[in-house]
Amino acid sequence: WLNRPLRDRATLAERYDGYFHMRQEFYIRTFRFAVTANCFVHRAVLAAVGGFDARLHSGGDRDLGPRIVAAGWELAYAPAAVVRHESRGLVGLLYKARRLAGQEWVRARIAGTGLRGALQAEWQQFRRRVRRPLTGDGGIGWPDRVAFTALATAFQVVRFAEVLRLQ
């Protein structure tokens, strides 16, 4: 479940990134989208669903996947297809938190729900995110469970602050 960096031991931030963000099979089965950094789509399928939404500078995969499924195609997880993706360190995760908050803000603006919608979406994300390590999902020990919950909380503070900054 964890993409190991080139050195022997991953940092806490790298373990967190692997635990939360490198879950292609889970995203496909649960949310009906594939992280596009690790996704192959036929050109004809992209054309048929209108491709990526240009208004979204981030999170186009979360928009594209459900449209592909709604148009009648199926998303499939291929465990034999291996993509190497180095886990992010702390600075990379902070940038990702801000980028994801911006993504929620744009989604809320498009949906017409504004600040309230963005903050509600962020709150729902946070609840799902902290539930996973607290329940021990993913086979992690108590030290990482506590540390991942603390990191998730800190990153969520960054995300809330970014949404408020963008409004």
CSV table of N, CA and C in Angstrom, one decimal:
chain,number,residue,atom,x,y,z
A,1,TRP,N,0.8,-1.2,0.0
A,1,TRP,CA,0.0,0.0,0.0
A,1,TRP,C,0.8,1.3,0.0
A,2,LEU,N,2.1,1.1,0.2
A,2,LEU,CA,2.9,2.3,0.3
A,2,LEU,C,4.0,2.3,-0.8
A,3,ASN,N,4.1,3.4,-1.5
A,3,ASN,CA,5.2,3.5,-2.5
A,3,ASN,C,6.5,4.0,-1.7
A,4,ARG,N,7.5,3.1,-1.7
A,4,ARG,CA,8.7,3.5,-0.9
A,4,ARG,C,9.6,4.4,-1.7
A,5,PRO,N,10.2,5.4,-1.0
A,5,PRO,CA,11.1,6.2,-1.7
A,5,PRO,C,12.4,5.4,-1.9
A,6,LEU,N,13.4,6.1,-2.6
A,6,LEU,CA,14.6,5.4,-3.0
A,6,LEU,C,15.4,5.0,-1.8
A,7,ARG,N,15.4,5.7,-0.7
A,7,ARG,CA,16.1,5.3,0.5
A,7,ARG,C,15.4,4.3,1.3
A,8,ASP,N,16.0,3.7,2.3
A,8,ASP,CA,15.4,2.6,3.0
A,8,ASP,C,14.1,2.9,3.8
A,9,ARG,N,14.1,4.1,4.5
A,9,ARG,CA,12.9,4.4,5.4
A,9,ARG,C,12.2,5.6,4.9
A,10,ALA,N,10.9,5.5,4.7
A,10,ALA,CA,10.1,6.6,4.3
A,10,ALA,C,9.9,7.6,5.5
A,11,THR,N,9.8,8.9,5.3
A,11,THR,CA,9.5,9.8,6.3
A,11,THR,C,8.0,9.7,6.7
A,12,LEU,N,7.6,10.3,7.8
A,12,LEU,CA,6.2,10.3,8.2
A,12,LEU,C,5.3,10.9,7.1
A,13,ALA,N,5.7,12.0,6.5
A,13,ALA,CA,4.9,12.6,5.4
A,13,ALA,C,4.8,11.7,4.2
A,14,GLU,N,5.9,11.0,3.8
A,14,GLU,CA,5.8,10.0,2.7
A,14,GLU,C,4.9,8.8,3.0
A,15,ARG,N,5.0,8.4,4.2
A,15,ARG,CA,4.1,7.3,4.6
A,15,ARG,C,2.6,7.7,4.6
A,16,TYR,N,2.4,8.9,5.0
A,16,TYR,CA,1.0,9.5,5.0
A,16,TYR,C,0.5,9.6,3.6
A,17,ASP,N,1.4,10.1,2.7
A,17,ASP,CA,1.0,10.3,1.3
A,17,ASP,C,0.6,8.9,0.7
A,18,GLY,N,1.5,7.9,0.9
A,18,GLY,CA,1.2,6.6,0.4
A,18,GLY,C,-0.1,6.0,1.0
A,19,TYR,N,-0.4,6.3,2.2
A,19,TYR,CA,-1.5,5.7,2.9
A,19,TYR,C,-2.8,6.4,2.4
A,20,PHE,N,-2.8,7.7,2.1
A,20,PHE,CA,-4.0,8.4,1.7
A,20,PHE,C,-4.2,8.6,0.2
A,21,HIS,N,-3.1,8.8,-0.5
A,21,HIS,CA,-3.2,9.3,-1.9
A,21,HIS,C,-2.9,8.3,-3.0
A,22,MET,N,-2.4,7.1,-2.6
A,22,MET,CA,-1.9,6.1,-3.7
A,22,MET,C,-2.9,4.9,-3.6
A,23,ARG,N,-4.2,5.2,-3.7
A,23,ARG,CA,-5.2,4.2,-3.5
A,23,ARG,C,-6.1,4.0,-4.8
A,24,GLN,N,-5.5,3.8,-5.9
A,24,GLN,CA,-6.2,3.7,-7.2
A,24,GLN,C,-7.4,2.8,-7.1
A,25,GLU,N,-7.3,1.6,-6.7
A,25,GLU,CA,-8.4,0.6,-6.7
A,25,GLU,C,-9.5,1.2,-5.8
A,26,PHE,N,-9.2,1.7,-4.7
A,26,PHE,CA,-10.2,2.2,-3.8
A,26,PHE,C,-11.0,3.4,-4.4
A,27,TYR,N,-10.3,4.3,-5.1
A,27,TYR,CA,-10.9,5.4,-5.7
A,27,TYR,C,-11.9,5.0,-6.8
A,28,ILE,N,-11.4,4.0,-7.6
A,28,ILE,CA,-12.3,3.5,-8.7
A,28,ILE,C,-13.5,2.8,-8.1
A,29,ARG,N,-13.4,2.0,-7.1
A,29,ARG,CA,-14.5,1.2,-6.6
A,29,ARG,C,-15.5,2.1,-5.8
A,30,THR,N,-14.9,3.1,-5.0
A,30,THR,CA,-15.7,3.8,-4.1
A,30,THR,C,-16.3,5.1,-4.8
A,31,PHE,N,-15.4,5.8,-5.5
A,31,PHE,CA,-15.8,7.2,-6.0
A,31,PHE,C,-16.0,7.2,-7.5
A,32,ARG,N,-15.7,6.1,-8.2
A,32,ARG,CA,-15.9,6.0,-9.6
A,32,ARG,C,-15.0,7.0,-10.4
A,33,PHE,N,-13.8,7.2,-9.9
A,33,PHE,CA,-12.8,7.9,-10.7
A,33,PHE,C,-11.4,7.3,-10.5
A,34,ALA,N,-10.5,7.6,-11.4
A,34,ALA,CA,-9.2,7.1,-11.3
A,34,ALA,C,-8.2,8.3,-11.2
A,35,VAL,N,-7.3,8.2,-10.4
A,35,VAL,CA,-6.3,9.3,-10.3
A,35,VAL,C,-5.6,9.4,-11.7
A,36,THR,N,-5.7,10.5,-12.4
A,36,THR,CA,-5.3,10.5,-13.8
A,36,THR,C,-3.8,10.4,-13.9
A,37,ALA,N,-3.0,10.6,-12.9
A,37,ALA,CA,-1.6,10.4,-13.0
A,37,ALA,C,-1.3,8.9,-13.2
A,38,ASN,N,-2.3,8.0,-12.9
A,38,ASN,CA,-2.1,6.6,-13.0
A,38,ASN,C,-3.2,6.0,-13.8
A,39,CYS,N,-3.7,6.7,-14.9
A,39,CYS,CA,-4.9,6.2,-15.6
A,39,CYS,C,-4.7,6.3,-17.1
A,40,PHE,N,-5.2,5.3,-17.8
A,40,PHE,CA,-5.2,5.2,-19.2
A,40,PHE,C,-6.6,5.3,-19.7
A,41,VAL,N,-6.9,6.2,-20.7
A,41,VAL,CA,-8.2,6.4,-21.2
A,41,VAL,C,-8.1,6.5,-22.7
A,42,HIS,N,-9.0,5.7,-23.4
A,42,HIS,CA,-9.0,5.8,-24.9
A,42,HIS,C,-9.4,7.2,-25.3
A,43,ARG,N,-8.7,7.6,-26.4
A,43,ARG,CA,-9.0,9.0,-26.9
A,43,ARG,C,-10.5,9.1,-27.3
A,44,ALA,N,-11.1,8.1,-27.8
A,44,ALA,CA,-12.5,8.1,-28.3
A,44,ALA,C,-13.4,8.3,-27.0
A,45,VAL,N,-13.1,7.7,-25.9
A,45,VAL,CA,-13.9,7.9,-24.7
A,45,VAL,C,-13.8,9.3,-24.2
A,46,LEU,N,-12.5,9.9,-24.2
A,46,LEU,CA,-12.4,11.3,-23.8
A,46,LEU,C,-13.2,12.2,-24.7
A,47,ALA,N,-13.1,12.0,-26.0
A,47,ALA,CA,-13.9,12.8,-26.9
A,47,ALA,C,-15.4,12.7,-26.7
A,48,ALA,N,-15.8,11.5,-26.4
A,48,ALA,CA,-17.3,11.2,-26.3
A,48,ALA,C,-17.8,11.9,-25.0
A,49,VAL,N,-17.0,12.1,-24.0
A,49,VAL,CA,-17.5,12.7,-22.7
A,49,VAL,C,-17.1,14.2,-22.6
A,50,GLY,N,-16.5,14.7,-23.6
A,50,GLY,CA,-16.1,16.1,-23.6
A,50,GLY,C,-14.7,16.4,-23.0
A,51,GLY,N,-13.9,15.4,-22.7
A,51,GLY,CA,-12.6,15.6,-22.1
A,51,GLY,C,-12.7,16.2,-20.7
A,52,PHE,N,-11.5,16.8,-20.3
A,52,PHE,CA,-11.4,17.4,-19.0
A,52,PHE,C,-12.1,18.8,-19.0
A,53,ASP,N,-12.7,19.1,-17.9
A,53,ASP,CA,-13.4,20.4,-17.8
A,53,ASP,C,-12.3,21.5,-17.5
A,54,ALA,N,-12.1,22.4,-18.5
A,54,ALA,CA,-11.0,23.4,-18.4
A,54,ALA,C,-11.2,24.3,-17.3
A,55,ARG,N,-12.3,24.4,-16.7
A,55,ARG,CA,-12.5,25.3,-15.5
A,55,ARG,C,-11.8,24.7,-14.3
A,56,LEU,N,-11.5,23.4,-14.3
A,56,LEU,CA,-10.9,22.8,-13.1
A,56,LEU,C,-9.4,22.7,-13.4
A,57,HIS,N,-8.6,23.4,-12.6
A,57,HIS,CA,-7.2,23.4,-12.7
A,57,HIS,C,-6.6,22.2,-11.9
A,58,SER,N,-7.4,21.6,-11.1
A,58,SER,CA,-7.0,20.4,-10.3
A,58,SER,C,-8.3,19.6,-10.1
A,59,GLY,N,-8.1,18.3,-10.0
A,59,GLY,CA,-9.3,17.5,-9.7
A,59,GLY,C,-10.1,17.1,-10.9
A,60,GLY,N,-9.6,17.3,-12.1
A,60,GLY,CA,-10.3,16.9,-13.3
A,60,GLY,C,-10.6,15.4,-13.3
A,61,ASP,N,-9.8,14.6,-12.6
A,61,ASP,CA,-10.1,13.2,-12.6
A,61,ASP,C,-11.4,12.9,-11.8
A,62,ARG,N,-11.6,13.7,-10.8
A,62,ARG,CA,-12.9,13.5,-10.0
A,62,ARG,C,-14.1,13.8,-10.8
A,63,ASP,N,-14.0,14.7,-11.7
A,63,ASP,CA,-15.1,15.1,-12.6
A,63,ASP,C,-15.2,14.1,-13.8
A,64,LEU,N,-14.1,13.7,-14.4
A,64,LEU,CA,-14.1,12.9,-15.6
A,64,LEU,C,-14.6,11.5,-15.3
A,65,GLY,N,-14.1,10.9,-14.3
A,65,GLY,CA,-14.5,9.5,-14.0
A,65,GLY,C,-16.0,9.2,-14.0
A,66,PRO,N,-16.7,10.0,-13.2
A,66,PRO,CA,-18.2,9.8,-13.1
A,66,PRO,C,-18.9,10.1,-14.5
A,67,ARG,N,-18.3,11.0,-15.3
A,67,ARG,CA,-18.9,11.3,-16.6
A,67,ARG,C,-18.7,10.1,-17.5
A,68,ILE,N,-17.5,9.5,-17.4
A,68,ILE,CA,-17.2,8.3,-18.2
A,68,ILE,C,-18.2,7.1,-17.9
A,69,VAL,N,-18.4,6.9,-16.6
A,69,VAL,CA,-19.3,5.9,-16.1
A,69,VAL,C,-20.7,6.2,-16.5
A,70,ALA,N,-21.2,7.4,-16.4
A,70,ALA,CA,-22.5,7.8,-16.7
A,70,ALA,C,-22.8,7.6,-18.2
A,71,ALA,N,-21.7,7.7,-19.0
A,71,ALA,CA,-21.9,7.6,-20.5
A,71,ALA,C,-21.8,6.1,-20.9
A,72,GLY,N,-21.7,5.2,-19.9
A,72,GLY,CA,-21.8,3.8,-20.2
A,72,GLY,C,-20.6,3.0,-20.2
A,73,TRP,N,-19.4,3.6,-20.0
A,73,TRP,CA,-18.2,2.9,-20.0
A,73,TRP,C,-17.9,2.4,-18.5
A,74,GLU,N,-17.0,1.5,-18.4
A,74,GLU,CA,-16.7,1.0,-17.1
A,74,GLU,C,-15.2,1.3,-16.8
A,75,LEU,N,-15.0,1.7,-15.5
A,75,LEU,CA,-13.6,1.9,-15.0
A,75,LEU,C,-13.1,0.6,-14.5
A,76,ALA,N,-11.9,0.2,-14.7
A,76,ALA,CA,-11.4,-1.0,-14.2
A,76,ALA,C,-10.0,-0.8,-13.6
A,77,TYR,N,-9.8,-1.5,-12.5
A,77,TYR,CA,-8.5,-1.5,-11.9
A,77,TYR,C,-7.6,-2.6,-12.4
A,78,ALA,N,-6.4,-2.3,-12.8
A,78,ALA,CA,-5.5,-3.3,-13.4
A,78,ALA,C,-4.3,-3.4,-12.5
A,79,PRO,N,-4.3,-4.3,-11.6
A,79,PRO,CA,-3.2,-4.4,-10.6
A,79,PRO,C,-1.8,-4.8,-11.3
A,80,ALA,N,-1.9,-5.4,-12.4
A,80,ALA,CA,-0.6,-5.7,-13.1
A,80,ALA,C,0.0,-4.4,-13.8
A,81,ALA,N,-0.7,-3.4,-14.0
A,81,ALA,CA,-0.2,-2.1,-14.5
A,81,ALA,C,0.4,-1.3,-13.4
A,82,VAL,N,1.7,-1.2,-13.4
A,82,VAL,CA,2.4,-0.6,-12.3
A,82,VAL,C,2.9,0.8,-12.7
A,83,VAL,N,2.6,1.8,-11.9
A,83,VAL,CA,3.0,3.1,-12.1
A,83,VAL,C,3.8,3.5,-10.9
A,84,ARG,N,5.1,4.0,-11.1
A,84,ARG,CA,5.9,4.4,-9.9
A,84,ARG,C,5.7,5.9,-9.7
A,85,HIS,N,5.3,6.2,-8.5
A,85,HIS,CA,5.0,7.6,-8.2
A,85,HIS,C,5.7,7.9,-6.8
A,86,GLU,N,6.6,8.7,-6.8
A,86,GLU,CA,7.3,9.0,-5.5
A,86,GLU,C,6.4,9.7,-4.6
A,87,SER,N,6.4,9.2,-3.4
A,87,SER,CA,5.5,9.9,-2.3
A,87,SER,C,6.0,11.3,-2.1
A,88,ARG,N,5.1,12.1,-1.7
A,88,ARG,CA,5.4,13.5,-1.4
A,88,ARG,C,5.9,13.7,0.0
A,89,GLY,N,6.8,14.6,0.1
A,89,GLY,CA,7.3,15.0,1.5
A,89,GLY,C,6.3,16.0,2.1
A,90,LEU,N,6.7,16.6,3.2
A,90,LEU,CA,5.9,17.5,3.9
A,90,LEU,C,5.5,18.8,3.1
A,91,VAL,N,6.5,19.4,2.4
A,91,VAL,CA,6.2,20.6,1.6
A,91,VAL,C,5.3,20.2,0.5
A,92,GLY,N,5.5,19.1,-0.2
A,92,GLY,CA,4.6,18.7,-1.3
A,92,GLY,C,3.2,18.5,-0.8
A,93,LEU,N,3.0,17.9,0.4
A,93,LEU,CA,1.7,17.7,1.0
A,93,LEU,C,1.0,19.0,1.3
A,94,LEU,N,1.8,20.0,1.8
A,94,LEU,CA,1.2,21.3,2.1
A,94,LEU,C,0.7,22.0,0.8
A,95,TYR,N,1.5,21.9,-0.3
A,95,TYR,CA,1.0,22.4,-1.6
A,95,TYR,C,-0.2,21.7,-2.0
A,96,LYS,N,-0.2,20.4,-1.9
A,96,LYS,CA,-1.4,19.6,-2.3
A,96,LYS,C,-2.6,20.0,-1.5
A,97,ALA,N,-2.5,20.2,-0.2
A,97,ALA,CA,-3.6,20.6,0.6
A,97,ALA,C,-4.2,21.9,0.1
A,98,ARG,N,-3.4,22.9,-0.2
A,98,ARG,CA,-3.8,24.2,-0.8
A,98,ARG,C,-4.5,24.0,-2.2
A,99,ARG,N,-3.9,23.1,-3.0
A,99,ARG,CA,-4.5,22.9,-4.3
A,99,ARG,C,-5.8,22.2,-4.2
A,100,LEU,N,-5.9,21.2,-3.3
A,100,LEU,CA,-7.2,20.5,-3.2
A,100,LEU,C,-8.3,21.5,-2.6
A,101,ALA,N,-7.9,22.4,-1.7
A,101,ALA,CA,-8.9,23.4,-1.2
A,101,ALA,C,-9.3,24.3,-2.4
A,102,GLY,N,-8.4,24.7,-3.2
A,102,GLY,CA,-8.8,25.5,-4.4
A,102,GLY,C,-9.7,24.7,-5.3
A,103,GLN,N,-9.5,23.4,-5.4
A,103,GLN,CA,-10.4,22.6,-6.2
A,103,GLN,C,-11.8,22.6,-5.7
A,104,GLU,N,-11.9,22.4,-4.4
A,104,GLU,CA,-13.2,22.4,-3.7
A,104,GLU,C,-13.9,23.8,-3.9
A,105,TRP,N,-13.1,24.9,-3.8
A,105,TRP,CA,-13.7,26.2,-4.0
A,105,TRP,C,-14.3,26.4,-5.4
A,106,VAL,N,-13.5,25.9,-6.4
A,106,VAL,CA,-14.0,26.0,-7.8
A,106,VAL,C,-15.2,25.2,-8.0
A,107,ARG,N,-15.2,24.0,-7.5
A,107,ARG,CA,-16.4,23.1,-7.6
A,107,ARG,C,-17.6,23.8,-7.0
A,108,ALA,N,-17.4,24.4,-5.8
A,108,ALA,CA,-18.6,25.0,-5.1
A,108,ALA,C,-19.1,26.2,-6.0
A,109,ARG,N,-18.2,27.0,-6.5
A,109,ARG,CA,-18.6,28.1,-7.4
A,109,ARG,C,-19.3,27.6,-8.6
A,110,ILE,N,-18.9,26.6,-9.2
A,110,ILE,CA,-19.5,26.0,-10.4
A,110,ILE,C,-20.9,25.5,-10.0
A,111,ALA,N,-21.0,24.9,-8.9
A,111,ALA,CA,-22.3,24.4,-8.4
A,111,ALA,C,-23.3,25.4,-7.8
A,112,GLY,N,-22.7,26.7,-7.6
A,112,GLY,CA,-23.5,27.7,-7.1
A,112,GLY,C,-23.7,27.7,-5.6
A,113,THR,N,-22.9,26.9,-4.9
A,113,THR,CA,-23.0,26.8,-3.4
A,113,THR,C,-22.1,27.7,-2.7
A,114,GLY,N,-21.1,28.3,-3.4
A,114,GLY,CA,-20.2,29.2,-2.8
A,114,GLY,C,-19.4,28.7,-1.6
A,115,LEU,N,-19.1,29.7,-0.7
A,115,LEU,CA,-18.3,29.4,0.5
A,115,LEU,C,-18.9,28.3,1.3
A,116,ARG,N,-20.2,28.3,1.6
A,116,ARG,CA,-20.8,27.3,2.4
A,116,ARG,C,-20.6,25.9,1.8
A,117,GLY,N,-20.8,25.8,0.5
A,117,GLY,CA,-20.6,24.5,-0.2
A,117,GLY,C,-19.2,24.0,-0.1
A,118,ALA,N,-18.3,24.9,-0.3
A,118,ALA,CA,-16.8,24.5,-0.2
A,118,ALA,C,-16.5,24.1,1.2
A,119,LEU,N,-16.9,24.8,2.2
A,119,LEU,CA,-16.6,24.4,3.6
A,119,LEU,C,-17.3,23.1,4.0
A,120,GLN,N,-18.5,22.9,3.5
A,120,GLN,CA,-19.2,21.6,3.8
A,120,GLN,C,-18.4,20.5,3.1
A,121,ALA,N,-18.0,20.7,1.9
A,121,ALA,CA,-17.2,19.6,1.2
A,121,ALA,C,-15.9,19.3,2.0
A,122,GLU,N,-15.3,20.4,2.4
A,122,GLU,CA,-14.0,20.2,3.2
A,122,GLU,C,-14.3,19.4,4.5
A,123,TRP,N,-15.4,19.8,5.2
A,123,TRP,CA,-15.7,19.1,6.4
A,123,TRP,C,-15.9,17.6,6.2
A,124,GLN,N,-16.7,17.3,5.1
A,124,GLN,CA,-17.0,15.9,4.8
A,124,GLN,C,-15.7,15.1,4.5
A,125,GLN,N,-14.8,15.8,3.7
A,125,GLN,CA,-13.5,15.2,3.4
A,125,GLN,C,-12.7,14.9,4.7
A,126,PHE,N,-12.7,15.9,5.6
A,126,PHE,CA,-11.9,15.7,6.8
A,126,PHE,C,-12.5,14.6,7.6
A,127,ARG,N,-13.8,14.5,7.8
A,127,ARG,CA,-14.4,13.4,8.5
A,127,ARG,C,-14.0,12.0,8.0
A,128,ARG,N,-14.0,11.9,6.6
A,128,ARG,CA,-13.6,10.6,6.0
A,128,ARG,C,-12.1,10.3,6.2
A,129,ARG,N,-11.4,11.4,6.1
A,129,ARG,CA,-9.9,11.2,6.2
A,129,ARG,C,-9.5,10.8,7.6
A,130,VAL,N,-10.0,11.4,8.6
A,130,VAL,CA,-9.6,11.0,10.0
A,130,VAL,C,-10.2,9.7,10.4
A,131,ARG,N,-11.3,9.3,9.9
A,131,ARG,CA,-11.9,8.0,10.2
A,131,ARG,C,-11.0,6.8,9.9
A,132,ARG,N,-10.4,6.9,8.7
A,132,ARG,CA,-9.6,5.8,8.2
A,132,ARG,C,-8.4,5.4,9.2
A,133,PRO,N,-7.5,6.3,9.6
A,133,PRO,CA,-6.5,5.9,10.5
A,133,PRO,C,-7.1,5.6,11.9
A,134,LEU,N,-8.1,6.3,12.3
A,134,LEU,CA,-8.6,6.0,13.7
A,134,LEU,C,-9.2,4.6,13.8
A,135,THR,N,-9.8,4.1,12.7
A,135,THR,CA,-10.3,2.8,12.8
A,135,THR,C,-9.3,1.7,12.5
A,136,GLY,N,-8.1,2.1,12.1
A,136,GLY,CA,-7.0,1.1,11.8
A,136,GLY,C,-7.1,0.6,10.4
A,137,ASP,N,-8.0,1.1,9.5
A,137,ASP,CA,-8.1,0.7,8.2
A,137,ASP,C,-6.7,0.8,7.5
A,138,GLY,N,-6.3,-0.2,6.7
A,138,GLY,CA,-5.1,-0.1,6.0
A,138,GLY,C,-3.9,-0.8,6.8
A,139,GLY,N,-4.2,-1.4,7.9
A,139,GLY,CA,-3.2,-2.2,8.6
A,139,GLY,C,-2.0,-1.4,9.2
A,140,ILE,N,-2.3,-0.2,9.7
A,140,ILE,CA,-1.2,0.6,10.2
A,140,ILE,C,-1.2,0.4,11.8
A,141,GLY,N,-0.1,0.6,12.4
A,141,GLY,CA,0.0,0.5,13.8
A,141,GLY,C,-0.4,1.8,14.5
A,142,TRP,N,-0.5,1.8,15.8
A,142,TRP,CA,-0.9,3.0,16.6
A,142,TRP,C,0.0,4.2,16.4
A,143,PRO,N,1.3,4.1,16.3
A,143,PRO,CA,2.0,5.3,16.1
A,143,PRO,C,1.7,6.1,14.9
A,144,ASP,N,1.5,5.3,13.8
A,144,ASP,CA,1.1,6.0,12.5
A,144,ASP,C,-0.3,6.4,12.5
A,145,ARG,N,-1.2,5.6,13.2
A,145,ARG,CA,-2.6,6.0,13.3
A,145,ARG,C,-2.7,7.4,14.0
A,146,VAL,N,-2.0,7.6,15.1
A,146,VAL,CA,-2.0,8.9,15.8
A,146,VAL,C,-1.4,10.0,14.9
A,147,ALA,N,-0.2,9.7,14.4
A,147,ALA,CA,0.5,10.7,13.6
A,147,ALA,C,-0.3,11.1,12.3
A,148,PHE,N,-0.9,10.1,11.6
A,148,PHE,CA,-1.7,10.4,10.4
A,148,PHE,C,-2.9,11.2,10.7
A,149,THR,N,-3.5,10.9,11.9
A,149,THR,CA,-4.7,11.7,12.3
A,149,THR,C,-4.3,13.2,12.6
A,150,ALA,N,-3.1,13.3,13.2
A,150,ALA,CA,-2.6,14.7,13.5
A,150,ALA,C,-2.3,15.4,12.2
A,151,LEU,N,-1.6,14.7,11.3
A,151,LEU,CA,-1.2,15.4,10.0
A,151,LEU,C,-2.5,15.7,9.3
A,152,ALA,N,-3.5,14.8,9.2
A,152,ALA,CA,-4.7,15.1,8.5
A,152,ALA,C,-5.4,16.3,9.1
A,153,THR,N,-5.4,16.5,10.4
A,153,THR,CA,-6.0,17.6,11.0
A,153,THR,C,-5.2,18.9,10.7
A,154,ALA,N,-3.9,18.9,10.7
A,154,ALA,CA,-3.1,20.0,10.3
A,154,ALA,C,-3.3,20.4,8.9
A,155,PHE,N,-3.3,19.4,8.0
A,155,PHE,CA,-3.6,19.7,6.5
A,155,PHE,C,-5.0,20.3,6.3
A,156,GLN,N,-5.9,19.8,7.1
A,156,GLN,CA,-7.3,20.3,7.0
A,156,GLN,C,-7.4,21.8,7.4
A,157,VAL,N,-6.6,22.2,8.4
A,157,VAL,CA,-6.6,23.6,8.8
A,157,VAL,C,-6.1,24.4,7.7
A,158,VAL,N,-5.0,23.9,7.0
A,158,VAL,CA,-4.5,24.6,5.8
A,158,VAL,C,-5.6,24.7,4.7
A,159,ARG,N,-6.3,23.6,4.5
A,159,ARG,CA,-7.4,23.6,3.5
A,159,ARG,C,-8.5,24.6,3.8
A,160,PHE,N,-9.0,24.6,5.1
A,160,PHE,CA,-10.0,25.6,5.5
A,160,PHE,C,-9.5,27.0,5.3
A,161,ALA,N,-8.3,27.3,5.7
A,161,ALA,CA,-7.7,28.6,5.6
A,161,ALA,C,-7.6,29.0,4.1
A,162,GLU,N,-7.3,28.1,3.2
A,162,GLU,CA,-7.2,28.4,1.8
A,162,GLU,C,-8.5,28.7,1.2
A,163,VAL,N,-9.5,27.9,1.6
A,163,VAL,CA,-10.9,28.2,1.1
A,163,VAL,C,-11.3,29.6,1.5
A,164,LEU,N,-11.1,30.0,2.8
A,164,LEU,CA,-11.4,31.3,3.3
A,164,LEU,C,-10.7,32.4,2.6
A,165,ARG,N,-9.4,32.1,2.2
A,165,ARG,CA,-8.6,33.1,1.5
A,165,ARG,C,-9.1,33.3,0.1
A,166,LEU,N,-9.6,32.3,-0.5
A,166,LEU,CA,-10.0,32.4,-1.9
A,166,LEU,C,-11.4,33.0,-2.1
A,167,GLN,N,-12.2,33.0,-1.0
A,167,GLN,CA,-13.6,33.5,-1.2
A,167,GLN,C,-13.7,35.0,-1.6
